[in-house]
mmCIF file of C-alpha atoms and ligand atoms in Angstrom:
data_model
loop_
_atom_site.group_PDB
_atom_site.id
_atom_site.type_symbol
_atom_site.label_atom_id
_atom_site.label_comp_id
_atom_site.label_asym_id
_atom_site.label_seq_id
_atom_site.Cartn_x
_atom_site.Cartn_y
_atom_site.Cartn_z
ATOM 1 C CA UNK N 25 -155.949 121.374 7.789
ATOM 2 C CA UNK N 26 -155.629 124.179 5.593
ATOM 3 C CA UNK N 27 -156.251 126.847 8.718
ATOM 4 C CA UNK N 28 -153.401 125.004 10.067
ATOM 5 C CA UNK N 29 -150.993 124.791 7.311
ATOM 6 C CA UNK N 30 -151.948 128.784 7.313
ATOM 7 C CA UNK N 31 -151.137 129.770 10.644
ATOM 8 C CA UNK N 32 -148.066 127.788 10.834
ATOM 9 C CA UNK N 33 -146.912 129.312 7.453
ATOM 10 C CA UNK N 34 -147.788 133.173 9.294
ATOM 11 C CA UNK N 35 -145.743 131.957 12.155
ATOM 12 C CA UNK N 36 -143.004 130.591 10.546
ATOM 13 C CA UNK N 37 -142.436 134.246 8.124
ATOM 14 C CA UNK N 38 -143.080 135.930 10.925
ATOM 15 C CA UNK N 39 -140.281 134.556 12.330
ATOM 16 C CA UNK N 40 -137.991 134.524 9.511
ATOM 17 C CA UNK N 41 -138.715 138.197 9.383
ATOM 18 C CA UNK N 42 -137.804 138.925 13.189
ATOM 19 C CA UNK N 43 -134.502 137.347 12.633
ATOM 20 C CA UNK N 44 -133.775 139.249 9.630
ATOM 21 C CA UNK N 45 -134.300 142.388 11.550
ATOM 22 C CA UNK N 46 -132.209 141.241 13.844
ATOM 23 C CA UNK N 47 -129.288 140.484 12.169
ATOM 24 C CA UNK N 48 -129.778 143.411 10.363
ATOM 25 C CA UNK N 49 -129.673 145.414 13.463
ATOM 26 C CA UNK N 50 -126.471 143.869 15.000
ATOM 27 C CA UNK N 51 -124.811 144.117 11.528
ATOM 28 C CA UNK N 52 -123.011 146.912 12.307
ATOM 29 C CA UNK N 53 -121.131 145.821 15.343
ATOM 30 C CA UNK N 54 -117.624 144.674 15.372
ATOM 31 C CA UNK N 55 -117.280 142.130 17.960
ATOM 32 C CA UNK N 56 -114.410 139.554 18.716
ATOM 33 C CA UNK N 57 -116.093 136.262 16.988
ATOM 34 C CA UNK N 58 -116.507 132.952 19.384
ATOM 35 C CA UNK N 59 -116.058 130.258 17.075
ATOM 36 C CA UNK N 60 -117.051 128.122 20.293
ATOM 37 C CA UNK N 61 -120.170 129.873 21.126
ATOM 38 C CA UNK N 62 -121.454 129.897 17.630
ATOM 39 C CA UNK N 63 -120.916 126.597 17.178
ATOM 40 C CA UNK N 64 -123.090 125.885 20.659
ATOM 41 C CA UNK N 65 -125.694 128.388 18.888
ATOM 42 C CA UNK N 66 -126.073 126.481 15.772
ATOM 43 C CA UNK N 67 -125.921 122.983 17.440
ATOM 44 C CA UNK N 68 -129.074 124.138 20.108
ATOM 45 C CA UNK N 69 -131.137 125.437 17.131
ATOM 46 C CA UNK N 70 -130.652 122.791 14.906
ATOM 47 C CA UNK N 71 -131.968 120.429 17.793
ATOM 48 C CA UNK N 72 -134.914 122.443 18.560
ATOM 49 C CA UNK N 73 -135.782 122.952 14.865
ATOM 50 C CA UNK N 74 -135.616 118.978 14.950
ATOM 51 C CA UNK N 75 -137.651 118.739 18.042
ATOM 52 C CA UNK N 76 -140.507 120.970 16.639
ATOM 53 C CA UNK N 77 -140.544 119.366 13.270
ATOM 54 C CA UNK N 78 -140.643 115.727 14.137
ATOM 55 C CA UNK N 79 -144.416 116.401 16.181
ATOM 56 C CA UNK N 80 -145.409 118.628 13.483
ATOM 57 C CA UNK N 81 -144.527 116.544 10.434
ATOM 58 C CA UNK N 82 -146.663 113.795 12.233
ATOM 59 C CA UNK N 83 -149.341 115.897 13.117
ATOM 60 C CA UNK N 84 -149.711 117.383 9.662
ATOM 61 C CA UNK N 85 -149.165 114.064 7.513
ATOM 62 C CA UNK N 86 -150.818 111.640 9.465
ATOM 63 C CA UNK N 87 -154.516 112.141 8.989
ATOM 64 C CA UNK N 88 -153.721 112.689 5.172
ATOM 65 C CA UNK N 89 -157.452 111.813 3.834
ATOM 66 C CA UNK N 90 -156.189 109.286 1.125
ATOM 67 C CA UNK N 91 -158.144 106.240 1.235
ATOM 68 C CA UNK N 92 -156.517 102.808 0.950
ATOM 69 C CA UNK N 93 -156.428 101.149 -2.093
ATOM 70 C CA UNK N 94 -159.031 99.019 -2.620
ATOM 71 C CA UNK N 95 -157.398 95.530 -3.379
ATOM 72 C CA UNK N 96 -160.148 93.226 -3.659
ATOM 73 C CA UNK N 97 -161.059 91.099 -6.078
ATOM 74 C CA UNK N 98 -164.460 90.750 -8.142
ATOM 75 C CA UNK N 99 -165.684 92.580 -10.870
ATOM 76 C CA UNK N 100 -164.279 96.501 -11.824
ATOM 77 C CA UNK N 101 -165.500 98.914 -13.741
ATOM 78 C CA UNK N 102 -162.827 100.148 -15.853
ATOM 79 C CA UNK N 103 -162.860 103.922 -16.881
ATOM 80 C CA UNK N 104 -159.695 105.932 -18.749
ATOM 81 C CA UNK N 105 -159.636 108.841 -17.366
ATOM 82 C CA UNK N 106 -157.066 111.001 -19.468
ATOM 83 C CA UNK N 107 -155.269 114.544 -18.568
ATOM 84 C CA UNK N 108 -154.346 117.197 -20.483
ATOM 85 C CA UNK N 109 -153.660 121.527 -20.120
ATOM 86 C CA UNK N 110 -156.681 121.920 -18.709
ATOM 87 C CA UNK N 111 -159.240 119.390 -18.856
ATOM 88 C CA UNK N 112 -160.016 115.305 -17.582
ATOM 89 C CA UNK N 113 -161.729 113.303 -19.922
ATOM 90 C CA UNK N 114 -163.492 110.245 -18.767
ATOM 91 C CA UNK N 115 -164.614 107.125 -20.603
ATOM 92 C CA UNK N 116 -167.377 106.734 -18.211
ATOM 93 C CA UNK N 117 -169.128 108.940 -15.988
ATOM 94 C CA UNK N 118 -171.925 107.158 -13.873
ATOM 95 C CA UNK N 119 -171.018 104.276 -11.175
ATOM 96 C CA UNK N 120 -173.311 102.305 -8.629
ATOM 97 C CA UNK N 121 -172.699 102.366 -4.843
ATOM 98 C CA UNK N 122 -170.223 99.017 -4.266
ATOM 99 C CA UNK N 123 -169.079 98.782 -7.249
ATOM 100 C CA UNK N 124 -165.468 98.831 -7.638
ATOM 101 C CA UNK N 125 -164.147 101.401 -10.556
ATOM 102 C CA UNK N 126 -160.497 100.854 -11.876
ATOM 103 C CA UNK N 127 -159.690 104.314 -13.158
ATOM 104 C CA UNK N 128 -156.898 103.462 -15.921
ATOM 105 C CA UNK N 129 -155.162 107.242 -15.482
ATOM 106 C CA UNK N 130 -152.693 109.164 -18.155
ATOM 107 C CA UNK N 131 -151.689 112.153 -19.628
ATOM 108 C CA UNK N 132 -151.786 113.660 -23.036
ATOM 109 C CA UNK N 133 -149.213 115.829 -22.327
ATOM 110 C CA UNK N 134 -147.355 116.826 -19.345
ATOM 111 C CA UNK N 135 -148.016 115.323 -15.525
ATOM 112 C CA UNK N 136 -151.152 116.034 -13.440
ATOM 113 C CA UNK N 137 -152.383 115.474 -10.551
ATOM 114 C CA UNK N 138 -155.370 113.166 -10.397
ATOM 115 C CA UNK N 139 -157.571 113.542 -7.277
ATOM 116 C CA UNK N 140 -160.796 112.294 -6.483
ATOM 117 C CA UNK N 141 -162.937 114.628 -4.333
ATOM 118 C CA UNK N 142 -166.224 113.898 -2.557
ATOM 119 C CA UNK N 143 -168.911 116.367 -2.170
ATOM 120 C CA UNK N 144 -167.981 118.065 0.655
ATOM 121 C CA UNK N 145 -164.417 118.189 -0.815
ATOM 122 C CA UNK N 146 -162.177 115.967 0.810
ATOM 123 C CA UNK N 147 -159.922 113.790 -1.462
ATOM 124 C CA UNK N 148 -161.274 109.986 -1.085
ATOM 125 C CA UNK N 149 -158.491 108.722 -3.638
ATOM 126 C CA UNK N 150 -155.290 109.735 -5.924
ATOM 127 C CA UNK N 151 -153.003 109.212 -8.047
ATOM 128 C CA UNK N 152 -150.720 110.669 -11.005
ATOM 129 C CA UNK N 153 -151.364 111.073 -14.768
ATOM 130 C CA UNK N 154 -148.327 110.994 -16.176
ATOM 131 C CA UNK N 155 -147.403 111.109 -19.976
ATOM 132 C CA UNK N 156 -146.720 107.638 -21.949
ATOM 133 C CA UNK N 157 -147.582 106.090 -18.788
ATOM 134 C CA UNK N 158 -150.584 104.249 -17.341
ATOM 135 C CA UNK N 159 -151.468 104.533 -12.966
ATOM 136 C CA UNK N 160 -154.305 101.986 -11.949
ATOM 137 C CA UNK N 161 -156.136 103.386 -9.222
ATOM 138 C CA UNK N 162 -159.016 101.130 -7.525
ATOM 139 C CA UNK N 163 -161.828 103.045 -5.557
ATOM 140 C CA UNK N 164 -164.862 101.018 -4.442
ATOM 141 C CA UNK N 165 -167.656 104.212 -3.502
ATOM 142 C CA UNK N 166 -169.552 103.693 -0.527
ATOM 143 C CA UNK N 167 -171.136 107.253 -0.375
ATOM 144 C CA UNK N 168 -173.767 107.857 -3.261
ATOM 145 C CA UNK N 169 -173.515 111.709 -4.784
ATOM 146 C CA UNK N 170 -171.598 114.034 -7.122
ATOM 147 C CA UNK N 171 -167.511 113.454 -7.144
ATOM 148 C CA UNK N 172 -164.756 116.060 -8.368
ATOM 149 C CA UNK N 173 -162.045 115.412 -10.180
ATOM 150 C CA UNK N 174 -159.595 118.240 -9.771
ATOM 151 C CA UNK N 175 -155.520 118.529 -10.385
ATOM 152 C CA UNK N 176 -152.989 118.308 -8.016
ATOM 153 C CA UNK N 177 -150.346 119.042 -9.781
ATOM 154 C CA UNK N 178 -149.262 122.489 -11.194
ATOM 155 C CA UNK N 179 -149.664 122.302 -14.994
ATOM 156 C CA UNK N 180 -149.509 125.845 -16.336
ATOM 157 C CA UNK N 181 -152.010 128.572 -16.677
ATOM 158 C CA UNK N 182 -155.467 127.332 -16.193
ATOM 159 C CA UNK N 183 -154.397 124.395 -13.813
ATOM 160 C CA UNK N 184 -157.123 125.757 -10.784
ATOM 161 C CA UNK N 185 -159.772 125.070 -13.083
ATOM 162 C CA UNK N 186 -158.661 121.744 -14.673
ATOM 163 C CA UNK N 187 -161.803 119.733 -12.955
ATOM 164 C CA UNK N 188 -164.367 117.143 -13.925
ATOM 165 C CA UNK N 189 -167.512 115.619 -12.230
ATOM 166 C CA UNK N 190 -168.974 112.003 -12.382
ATOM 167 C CA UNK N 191 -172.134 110.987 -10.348
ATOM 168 C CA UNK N 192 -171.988 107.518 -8.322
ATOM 169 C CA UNK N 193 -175.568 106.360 -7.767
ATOM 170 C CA UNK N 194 -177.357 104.246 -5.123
HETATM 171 CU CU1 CU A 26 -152.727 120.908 -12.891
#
């Protein structure tokens, strides 16, 4: 995904860069200005830009890895898991395989992004931790090993290495 998002973002400046030059380059000619021609111009492009975004928006967004919520009933384990410039603090941080963990999320200061990683670093779950405010977020782990709790929010200086780890056992 990220290869993707790279090469598209390379294409795209690249681009932007060509038609810069140009319009740079024809700057300097004086030519009689058809209002009609323009206008077919601008209509053509804004179509095509449509036609490429629609396929890519649904390429790119529709495998996003966020798991569904899990709504079940039963018994949770509930763990407040609390943000703040630049560290997660948990209330808890050893689960069981199966077991389903209610992560009761906040902020101490100013909004974060909390995201559950596995260990081969793909987000499993999500949510925000927002100040004077409290997001439930049910997981129920299926995969037994070492989980990363990183930021996905820009939050100032040290924000990259805002993380925490909790272990969920067989
Ligand atoms: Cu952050």
């Amino acid at each position: 995904m990220q290869d993707i998002a790279w090469k598209v973002s390379i294409f795209q400046i690249l681009f932007m860069v060509i038609v810069f030059i140009v319009i740079y380059a024809k700057s300097h000619i004086v030519a009689p200005v058809d209002g009609l021609a323009q206008e077919k111009t601008r209509r053509s492009l804004f179509i095509v830009l449509i036609a490429m975004g629609i396929p890519l928006a649904f390429h790119t967004l529709a495998d996003l890895p966020y798991a569904v919520p899990d709504r079940t009933g039963g018994p949770v384990q509930v763990v407040e898991a609390v943000g703040r410039q630049w560290e997660w603090t948990l209330s808890r941080n050893t689960f069981r395989v199966g077991e389903t963990v209610e992560f009761r999320v906040t902020s101490a200061d100013v909004n974060h992004g909390f995201g559950i990683y596995d260990g081969s670093m793909r987000v499993v779950a999500q949510t925000q931790a927002m100040p004077d405010y409290v997001n439930t977020l049910r997981h129920k782990f299926q995969t037994p090993g070492k989980y990363t709790i990183l930021c996905l929010e820009y939050c100032g200086l040290a924000h990259h290495a805002m993380s925490a780890e909790f272990e969920v056992r067989p």
